[in-house]
PDB file of N, CA and C in Angstrom:
ATOM      1  N   MET W   6       0.852  -1.179   0.000  1.00 83.00           N
ATOM      2  CA  MET W   6       0.000   0.000   0.000  1.00 83.00           C
ATOM      3  C   MET W   6       0.894   1.237   0.000  1.00 83.00           C
ATOM      4  N   PRO W   7       0.583   2.200  -0.845  1.00 91.00           N
ATOM      5  CA  PRO W   7       1.436   3.390  -0.917  1.00 91.00           C
ATOM      6  C   PRO W   7       1.314   4.271   0.326  1.00 91.00           C
ATOM      7  N   ASN W   8       2.372   5.009   0.591  1.00 93.00           N
ATOM      8  CA  ASN W   8       2.396   5.924   1.739  1.00 93.00           C
ATOM      9  C   ASN W   8       2.109   7.362   1.320  1.00 93.00           C
ATOM     10  N   ILE W   9       2.457   7.712   0.107  1.00 95.00           N
ATOM     11  CA  ILE W   9       2.288   9.082  -0.371  1.00 95.00           C
ATOM     12  C   ILE W   9       0.831   9.302  -0.771  1.00 95.00           C
ATOM     13  N   GLN W  10       0.335  10.498  -0.440  1.00 96.00           N
ATOM     14  CA  GLN W  10      -1.075  10.802  -0.663  1.00 96.00           C
ATOM     15  C   GLN W  10      -1.464  10.689  -2.138  1.00 96.00           C
ATOM     16  N   SER W  11      -0.650  11.205  -3.035  1.00 96.00           N
ATOM     17  CA  SER W  11      -0.984  11.158  -4.461  1.00 96.00           C
ATOM     18  C   SER W  11      -0.985   9.720  -4.977  1.00 96.00           C
ATOM     19  N   ALA W  12      -0.112   8.895  -4.446  1.00 96.00           N
ATOM     20  CA  ALA W  12      -0.076   7.489  -4.847  1.00 96.00           C
ATOM     21  C   ALA W  12      -1.322   6.761  -4.352  1.00 96.00           C
ATOM     22  N   LYS W  13      -1.790   7.110  -3.151  1.00 96.00           N
ATOM     23  CA  LYS W  13      -3.025   6.528  -2.634  1.00 96.00           C
ATOM     24  C   LYS W  13      -4.203   6.879  -3.529  1.00 96.00           C
ATOM     25  N   LYS W  14      -4.231   8.143  -3.958  1.00 97.00           N
ATOM     26  CA  LYS W  14      -5.315   8.589  -4.838  1.00 97.00           C
ATOM     27  C   LYS W  14      -5.253   7.849  -6.179  1.00 97.00           C
ATOM     28  N   ARG W  15      -4.066   7.656  -6.715  1.00 97.00           N
ATOM     29  CA  ARG W  15      -3.925   6.968  -8.001  1.00 97.00           C
ATOM     30  C   ARG W  15      -4.441   5.531  -7.896  1.00 97.00           C
ATOM     31  N   VAL W  16      -4.228   4.881  -6.761  1.00 96.00           N
ATOM     32  CA  VAL W  16      -4.724   3.523  -6.563  1.00 96.00           C
ATOM     33  C   VAL W  16      -6.244   3.522  -6.634  1.00 96.00           C
ATOM     34  N   LYS W  17      -6.880   4.485  -5.955  1.00 97.00           N
ATOM     35  CA  LYS W  17      -8.342   4.569  -5.964  1.00 97.00           C
ATOM     36  C   LYS W  17      -8.873   4.878  -7.359  1.00 97.00           C
ATOM     37  N   VAL W  18      -8.238   5.837  -8.021  1.00 97.00           N
ATOM     38  CA  VAL W  18      -8.698   6.246  -9.347  1.00 97.00           C
ATOM     39  C   VAL W  18      -8.539   5.106 -10.348  1.00 97.00           C
ATOM     40  N   SER W  19      -7.412   4.414 -10.284  1.00 97.00           N
ATOM     41  CA  SER W  19      -7.196   3.323 -11.237  1.00 97.00           C
ATOM     42  C   SER W  19      -8.172   2.178 -10.996  1.00 97.00           C
ATOM     43  N   ALA W  20      -8.523   1.940  -9.730  1.00 97.00           N
ATOM     44  CA  ALA W  20      -9.506   0.894  -9.436  1.00 97.00           C
ATOM     45  C   ALA W  20     -10.872   1.270  -9.993  1.00 97.00           C
ATOM     46  N   THR W  21     -11.249   2.540  -9.858  1.00 97.00           N
ATOM     47  CA  THR W  21     -12.534   3.013 -10.390  1.00 97.00           C
ATOM     48  C   THR W  21     -12.565   2.909 -11.907  1.00 97.00           C
ATOM     49  N   LYS W  22     -11.494   3.349 -12.550  1.00 96.00           N
ATOM     50  CA  LYS W  22     -11.421   3.296 -14.010  1.00 96.00           C
ATOM     51  C   LYS W  22     -11.441   1.854 -14.511  1.00 96.00           C
ATOM     52  N   THR W  23     -10.778   0.956 -13.784  1.00 96.00           N
ATOM     53  CA  THR W  23     -10.763  -0.452 -14.170  1.00 96.00           C
ATOM     54  C   THR W  23     -12.166  -1.026 -14.149  1.00 96.00           C
ATOM     55  N   MET W  24     -12.937  -0.690 -13.125  1.00 97.00           N
ATOM     56  CA  MET W  24     -14.315  -1.178 -13.034  1.00 97.00           C
ATOM     57  C   MET W  24     -15.170  -0.627 -14.168  1.00 97.00           C
ATOM     58  N   GLN W  25     -14.995   0.655 -14.492  1.00 95.00           N
ATOM     59  CA  GLN W  25     -15.757   1.255 -15.588  1.00 95.00           C
ATOM     60  C   GLN W  25     -15.402   0.591 -16.914  1.00 95.00           C
ATOM     61  N   ASN W  26     -14.110   0.348 -17.132  1.00 95.00           N
ATOM     62  CA  ASN W  26     -13.680  -0.278 -18.374  1.00 95.00           C
ATOM     63  C   ASN W  26     -14.212  -1.701 -18.485  1.00 95.00           C
ATOM     64  N   ARG W  27     -14.224  -2.432 -17.364  1.00 96.00           N
ATOM     65  CA  ARG W  27     -14.754  -3.792 -17.380  1.00 96.00           C
ATOM     66  C   ARG W  27     -16.237  -3.796 -17.712  1.00 96.00           C
ATOM     67  N   LEU W  28     -16.969  -2.834 -17.156  1.00 96.00           N
ATOM     68  CA  LEU W  28     -18.393  -2.723 -17.427  1.00 96.00           C
ATOM     69  C   LEU W  28     -18.635  -2.450 -18.909  1.00 96.00           C
ATOM     70  N   LEU W  29     -17.885  -1.514 -19.467  1.00 95.00           N
ATOM     71  CA  LEU W  29     -18.062  -1.174 -20.877  1.00 95.00           C
ATOM     72  C   LEU W  29     -17.652  -2.332 -21.792  1.00 95.00           C
ATOM     73  N   LYS W  30     -16.576  -3.033 -21.437  1.00 96.00           N
ATOM     74  CA  LYS W  30     -16.167  -4.194 -22.230  1.00 96.00           C
ATOM     75  C   LYS W  30     -17.216  -5.293 -22.167  1.00 96.00           C
ATOM     76  N   GLY W  31     -17.803  -5.466 -20.991  1.00 97.00           N
ATOM     77  CA  GLY W  31     -18.868  -6.460 -20.844  1.00 97.00           C
ATOM     78  C   GLY W  31     -20.082  -6.113 -21.680  1.00 97.00           C
ATOM     79  N   ASN W  32     -20.455  -4.833 -21.688  1.00 96.00           N
ATOM     80  CA  ASN W  32     -21.578  -4.395 -22.516  1.00 96.00           C
ATOM     81  C   ASN W  32     -21.282  -4.615 -23.991  1.00 96.00           C
ATOM     82  N   LEU W  33     -20.049  -4.351 -24.388  1.00 97.00           N
ATOM     83  CA  LEU W  33     -19.654  -4.542 -25.782  1.00 97.00           C
ATOM     84  C   LEU W  33     -19.740  -6.015 -26.166  1.00 97.00           C
ATOM     85  N   LYS W  34     -19.219  -6.885 -25.316  1.00 97.00           N
ATOM     86  CA  LYS W  34     -19.264  -8.316 -25.608  1.00 97.00           C
ATOM     87  C   LYS W  34     -20.697  -8.826 -25.661  1.00 97.00           C
ATOM     88  N   ALA W  35     -21.550  -8.317 -24.773  1.00 97.00           N
ATOM     89  CA  ALA W  35     -22.956  -8.724 -24.766  1.00 97.00           C
ATOM     90  C   ALA W  35     -23.661  -8.268 -26.039  1.00 97.00           C
ATOM     91  N   ALA W  36     -23.361  -7.066 -26.494  1.00 97.00           N
ATOM     92  CA  ALA W  36     -23.980  -6.552 -27.722  1.00 97.00           C
ATOM     93  C   ALA W  36     -23.548  -7.372 -28.927  1.00 97.00           C
ATOM     94  N   LEU W  37     -22.262  -7.717 -28.981  1.00 97.00           N
ATOM     95  CA  LEU W  37     -21.767  -8.514 -30.101  1.00 97.00           C
ATOM     96  C   LEU W  37     -22.374  -9.916 -30.083  1.00 97.00           C
ATOM     97  N   LYS W  38     -22.501 -10.485 -28.895  1.00 97.00           N
ATOM     98  CA  LYS W  38     -23.094 -11.809 -28.778  1.00 97.00           C
ATOM     99  C   LYS W  38     -24.568 -11.768 -29.190  1.00 97.00           C
ATOM    100  N   ALA W  39     -25.264 -10.695 -28.802  1.00 96.00           N
ATOM    101  CA  ALA W  39     -26.684 -10.566 -29.136  1.00 96.00           C
ATOM    102  C   ALA W  39     -26.883 -10.446 -30.639  1.00 96.00           C
ATOM    103  N   VAL W  40     -26.062  -9.648 -31.299  1.00 96.00           N
ATOM    104  CA  VAL W  40     -26.231  -9.470 -32.745  1.00 96.00           C
ATOM    105  C   VAL W  40     -25.846 -10.745 -33.489  1.00 96.00           C
ATOM    106  N   ASN W  41     -24.825 -11.440 -33.026  1.00 95.00           N
ATOM    107  CA  ASN W  41     -24.431 -12.690 -33.693  1.00 95.00           C
ATOM    108  C   ASN W  41     -25.505 -13.756 -33.549  1.00 95.00           C
ATOM    109  N   SER W  42     -26.096 -13.846 -32.364  1.00 95.00           N
ATOM    110  CA  SER W  42     -27.149 -14.841 -32.178  1.00 95.00           C
ATOM    111  C   SER W  42     -28.409 -14.466 -32.944  1.00 95.00           C
ATOM    112  N   ALA W  43     -28.705 -13.164 -33.055  1.00 95.00           N
ATOM    113  CA  ALA W  43     -29.878 -12.725 -33.820  1.00 95.00           C
ATOM    114  C   ALA W  43     -29.705 -13.052 -35.300  1.00 95.00           C
ATOM    115  N   ILE W  44     -28.506 -12.877 -35.811  1.00 94.00           N
ATOM    116  CA  ILE W  44     -28.244 -13.192 -37.219  1.00 94.00           C
ATOM    117  C   ILE W  44     -28.300 -14.709 -37.431  1.00 94.00           C
ATOM    118  N   ALA W  45     -27.743 -15.460 -36.489  1.00 93.00           N
ATOM    119  CA  ALA W  45     -27.744 -16.919 -36.616  1.00 93.00           C
ATOM    120  C   ALA W  45     -29.162 -17.480 -36.566  1.00 93.00           C
ATOM    121  N   GLU W  46     -30.010 -16.893 -35.729  1.00 93.00           N
ATOM    122  CA  GLU W  46     -31.385 -17.363 -35.606  1.00 93.00           C
ATOM    123  C   GLU W  46     -32.318 -16.742 -36.639  1.00 93.00           C
ATOM    124  N   ASN W  47     -31.779 -15.818 -37.448  1.00 90.00           N
ATOM    125  CA  ASN W  47     -32.554 -15.107 -38.470  1.00 90.00           C
ATOM    126  C   ASN W  47     -33.759 -14.395 -37.838  1.00 90.00           C
ATOM    127  N   ALA W  48     -33.505 -13.670 -36.754  1.00 88.00           N
ATOM    128  CA  ALA W  48     -34.561 -12.963 -36.037  1.00 88.00           C
ATOM    129  C   ALA W  48     -35.093 -11.804 -36.873  1.00 88.00           C
ATOM    130  N   ASP W  49     -36.342 -11.436 -36.595  1.00 91.00           N
ATOM    131  CA  ASP W  49     -36.968 -10.349 -37.345  1.00 91.00           C
ATOM    132  C   ASP W  49     -36.344  -8.995 -37.006  1.00 91.00           C
ATOM    133  N   ASN W  50     -35.917  -8.814 -35.778  1.00 93.00           N
ATOM    134  CA  ASN W  50     -35.387  -7.519 -35.348  1.00 93.00           C
ATOM    135  C   ASN W  50     -33.857  -7.465 -35.360  1.00 93.00           C
ATOM    136  N   LYS W  51     -33.227  -8.238 -36.228  1.00 93.00           N
ATOM    137  CA  LYS W  51     -31.764  -8.274 -36.244  1.00 93.00           C
ATOM    138  C   LYS W  51     -31.160  -6.937 -36.673  1.00 93.00           C
ATOM    139  N   ALA W  52     -31.870  -6.170 -37.510  1.00 93.00           N
ATOM    140  CA  ALA W  52     -31.352  -4.861 -37.916  1.00 93.00           C
ATOM    141  C   ALA W  52     -31.337  -3.896 -36.733  1.00 93.00           C
ATOM    142  N   GLU W  53     -32.367  -3.957 -35.890  1.00 95.00           N
ATOM    143  CA  GLU W  53     -32.422  -3.092 -34.713  1.00 95.00           C
ATOM    144  C   GLU W  53     -31.334  -3.471 -33.711  1.00 95.00           C
ATOM    145  N   ILE W  54     -31.114  -4.762 -33.548  1.00 96.00           N
ATOM    146  CA  ILE W  54     -30.070  -5.230 -32.632  1.00 96.00           C
ATOM    147  C   ILE W  54     -28.693  -4.811 -33.159  1.00 96.00           C
ATOM    148  N   ALA W  55     -28.520  -4.870 -34.477  1.00 96.00           N
ATOM    149  CA  ALA W  55     -27.254  -4.449 -35.072  1.00 96.00           C
ATOM    150  C   ALA W  55     -27.035  -2.955 -34.860  1.00 96.00           C
ATOM    151  N   LYS W  56     -28.102  -2.169 -34.978  1.00 96.00           N
ATOM    152  CA  LYS W  56     -27.994  -0.727 -34.770  1.00 96.00           C
ATOM    153  C   LYS W  56     -27.562  -0.432 -33.338  1.00 96.00           C
ATOM    154  N   ALA W  57     -28.121  -1.165 -32.371  1.00 96.00           N
ATOM    155  CA  ALA W  57     -27.726  -0.994 -30.975  1.00 96.00           C
ATOM    156  C   ALA W  57     -26.268  -1.412 -30.769  1.00 96.00           C
ATOM    157  N   ALA W  58     -25.849  -2.466 -31.462  1.00 97.00           N
ATOM    158  CA  ALA W  58     -24.460  -2.915 -31.354  1.00 97.00           C
ATOM    159  C   ALA W  58     -23.511  -1.881 -31.944  1.00 97.00           C
ATOM    160  N   TYR W  59     -23.902  -1.262 -33.063  1.00 98.00           N
ATOM    161  CA  TYR W  59     -23.086  -0.198 -33.655  1.00 98.00           C
ATOM    162  C   TYR W  59     -22.885   0.932 -32.648  1.00 98.00           C
ATOM    163  N   LYS W  60     -23.951   1.293 -31.959  1.00 97.00           N
ATOM    164  CA  LYS W  60     -23.868   2.377 -30.986  1.00 97.00           C
ATOM    165  C   LYS W  60     -22.915   2.003 -29.854  1.00 97.00           C
ATOM    166  N   THR W  61     -23.023   0.781 -29.360  1.00 97.00           N
ATOM    167  CA  THR W  61     -22.147   0.328 -28.286  1.00 97.00           C
ATOM    168  C   THR W  61     -20.694   0.300 -28.736  1.00 97.00           C
ATOM    169  N   ILE W  62     -20.461  -0.137 -29.966  1.00 97.00           N
ATOM    170  CA  ILE W  62     -19.098  -0.177 -30.503  1.00 97.00           C
ATOM    171  C   ILE W  62     -18.536   1.240 -30.611  1.00 97.00           C
ATOM    172  N   ASP W  63     -19.339   2.172 -31.119  1.00 97.00           N
ATOM    173  CA  ASP W  63     -18.877   3.553 -31.250  1.00 97.00           C
ATOM    174  C   ASP W  63     -18.578   4.180 -29.892  1.00 97.00           C
ATOM    175  N   GLN W  64     -19.421   3.897 -28.905  1.00 96.00           N
ATOM    176  CA  GLN W  64     -19.186   4.429 -27.567  1.00 96.00           C
ATOM    177  C   GLN W  64     -17.895   3.863 -26.981  1.00 96.00           C
ATOM    178  N   SER W  65     -17.654   2.586 -27.192  1.00 96.00           N
ATOM    179  CA  SER W  65     -16.437   1.968 -26.674  1.00 96.00           C
ATOM    180  C   SER W  65     -15.201   2.568 -27.328  1.00 96.00           C
ATOM    181  N   ALA W  66     -15.287   2.837 -28.617  1.00 97.00           N
ATOM    182  CA  ALA W  66     -14.147   3.431 -29.318  1.00 97.00           C
ATOM    183  C   ALA W  66     -13.932   4.872 -28.852  1.00 97.00           C
ATOM    184  N   ALA W  67     -15.006   5.595 -28.622  1.00 96.00           N
ATOM    185  CA  ALA W  67     -14.886   6.981 -28.178  1.00 96.00           C
ATOM    186  C   ALA W  67     -14.258   7.070 -26.791  1.00 96.00           C
ATOM    187  N   LYS W  68     -14.539   6.096 -25.942  1.00 94.00           N
ATOM    188  CA  LYS W  68     -14.002   6.108 -24.584  1.00 94.00           C
ATOM    189  C   LYS W  68     -12.631   5.436 -24.500  1.00 94.00           C
ATOM    190  N   GLY W  69     -12.137   4.904 -25.618  1.00 94.00           N
ATOM    191  CA  GLY W  69     -10.809   4.313 -25.631  1.00 94.00           C
ATOM    192  C   GLY W  69     -10.771   2.879 -25.145  1.00 94.00           C
ATOM    193  N   ILE W  70     -11.922   2.230 -25.063  1.00 94.00           N
ATOM    194  CA  ILE W  70     -11.948   0.836 -24.639  1.00 94.00           C
ATOM    195  C   ILE W  70     -11.361  -0.042 -25.733  1.00 94.00           C
ATOM    196  N   ILE W  71     -11.714   0.262 -26.981  1.00 96.00           N
ATOM    197  CA  ILE W  71     -11.127  -0.417 -28.133  1.00 96.00           C
ATOM    198  C   ILE W  71     -10.617   0.648 -29.096  1.00 96.00           C
ATOM    199  N   HIS W  72      -9.710   0.272 -29.953  1.00 97.00           N
ATOM    200  CA  HIS W  72      -9.154   1.186 -30.941  1.00 97.00           C
ATOM    201  C   HIS W  72     -10.191   1.481 -32.017  1.00 97.00           C
ATOM    202  N   LYS W  73     -10.092   2.650 -32.639  1.00 97.00           N
ATOM    203  CA  LYS W  73     -11.093   3.030 -33.638  1.00 97.00           C
ATOM    204  C   LYS W  73     -11.065   2.101 -34.848  1.00 97.00           C
ATOM    205  N   ASN W  74      -9.898   1.571 -35.189  1.00 98.00           N
ATOM    206  CA  ASN W  74      -9.835   0.629 -36.312  1.00 98.00           C
ATOM    207  C   ASN W  74     -10.479  -0.710 -35.941  1.00 98.00           C
ATOM    208  N   ALA W  75     -10.336  -1.101 -34.686  1.00 98.00           N
ATOM    209  CA  ALA W  75     -10.992  -2.326 -34.223  1.00 98.00           C
ATOM    210  C   ALA W  75     -12.504  -2.141 -34.242  1.00 98.00           C
ATOM    211  N   ALA W  76     -12.956  -0.949 -33.889  1.00 98.00           N
ATOM    212  CA  ALA W  76     -14.389  -0.658 -33.928  1.00 98.00           C
ATOM    213  C   ALA W  76     -14.911  -0.721 -35.360  1.00 98.00           C
ATOM    214  N   ALA W  77     -14.170  -0.142 -36.279  1.00 98.00           N
ATOM    215  CA  ALA W  77     -14.574  -0.173 -37.680  1.00 98.00           C
ATOM    216  C   ALA W  77     -14.604  -1.608 -38.201  1.00 98.00           C
ATOM    217  N   ARG W  78     -13.628  -2.406 -37.787  1.00 98.00           N
ATOM    218  CA  ARG W  78     -13.574  -3.799 -38.210  1.00 98.00           C
ATOM    219  C   ARG W  78     -14.770  -4.583 -37.681  1.00 98.00           C
ATOM    220  N   LYS W  79     -15.122  -4.377 -36.426  1.00 97.00           N
ATOM    221  CA  LYS W  79     -16.260  -5.083 -35.836  1.00 97.00           C
ATOM    222  C   LYS W  79     -17.564  -4.676 -36.523  1.00 97.00           C
ATOM    223  N   LYS W  80     -17.716  -3.386 -36.816  1.00 98.00           N
ATOM    224  CA  LYS W  80     -18.924  -2.917 -37.502  1.00 98.00           C
ATOM    225  C   LYS W  80     -19.003  -3.489 -38.915  1.00 98.00           C
ATOM    226  N   SER W  81     -17.868  -3.583 -39.570  1.00 98.00           N
ATOM    227  CA  SER W  81     -17.830  -4.150 -40.909  1.00 98.00           C
ATOM    228  C   SER W  81     -18.192  -5.629 -40.895  1.00 98.00           C
ATOM    229  N   GLN W  82     -17.711  -6.347 -39.894  1.00 97.00           N
ATOM    230  CA  GLN W  82     -18.034  -7.775 -39.779  1.00 97.00           C
ATOM    231  C   GLN W  82     -19.523  -7.975 -39.568  1.00 97.00           C
ATOM    232  N   ILE W  83     -20.128  -7.129 -38.743  1.00 97.00           N
ATOM    233  CA  ILE W  83     -21.573  -7.235 -38.508  1.00 97.00           C
ATOM    234  C   ILE W  83     -22.329  -6.945 -39.790  1.00 97.00           C
ATOM    235  N   ALA W  84     -21.905  -5.910 -40.514  1.00 96.00           N
ATOM    236  CA  ALA W  84     -22.591  -5.542 -41.756  1.00 96.00           C
ATOM    237  C   ALA W  84     -22.508  -6.657 -42.777  1.00 96.00           C
ATOM    238  N   SER W  85     -21.336  -7.270 -42.902  1.00 96.00           N
ATOM    239  CA  SER W  85     -21.195  -8.341 -43.892  1.00 96.00           C
ATOM    240  C   SER W  85     -22.023  -9.575 -43.498  1.00 96.00           C
ATOM    241  N   LYS W  86     -22.123  -9.849 -42.189  1.00 95.00           N
ATOM    242  CA  LYS W  86     -22.973 -10.963 -41.753  1.00 95.00           C
ATOM    243  C   LYS W  86     -24.446 -10.671 -42.029  1.00 95.00           C
ATOM    244  N   LEU W  87     -24.843  -9.424 -41.811  1.00 94.00           N
ATOM    245  CA  LEU W  87     -26.240  -9.036 -42.100  1.00 94.00           C
ATOM    246  C   LEU W  87     -26.543  -9.193 -43.594  1.00 94.00           C
ATOM    247  N   ASN W  88     -25.616  -8.737 -44.423  1.00 94.00           N
ATOM    248  CA  ASN W  88     -25.806  -8.833 -45.880  1.00 94.00           C
ATOM    249  C   ASN W  88     -25.839 -10.284 -46.328  1.00 94.00           C
ATOM    250  N   ALA W  89     -25.000 -11.120 -45.735  1.00 93.00           N
ATOM    251  CA  ALA W  89     -24.986 -12.531 -46.101  1.00 93.00           C
ATOM    252  C   ALA W  89     -26.289 -13.209 -45.661  1.00 93.00           C
ATOM    253  N   ALA W  90     -26.855 -12.752 -44.541  1.00 90.00           N
ATOM    254  CA  ALA W  90     -28.110 -13.348 -44.068  1.00 90.00           C
ATOM    255  C   ALA W  90     -29.278 -12.953 -44.965  1.00 90.00           C
ATOM    256  N   LYS W  91     -29.213 -11.767 -45.553  1.00 81.00           N
ATOM    257  CA  LYS W  91     -30.275 -11.320 -46.447  1.00 81.00           C
ATOM    258  C   LYS W  91     -30.261 -12.090 -47.753  1.00 81.00           C
ATOM    259  N   ALA W  92     -29.058 -12.450 -48.209  1.00 70.00           N
ATOM    260  CA  ALA W  92     -28.929 -13.134 -49.510  1.00 70.00           C
ATOM    261  C   ALA W  92     -29.244 -14.614 -49.433  1.00 70.00           C
TER     262      ALA W  92
END
């Protein structure tokens, strides 16, 4: 445990940020799982679920949870799966 006041604060802040990042990563994984299962099951509302997943991906990229290129790649993968399901 640190003795210096600023080091103590950094421990608290990093713990808080870690929890926030874990929450956002969990939401991202849940959104991706939901859209993949909707496409696999050929659900009627798969476009709406994909739109929600796009929003979650963009939010994660904006907050620095994932890189912007990774976000673009994930969105592209979802779009190509949607297009393949339509055909």
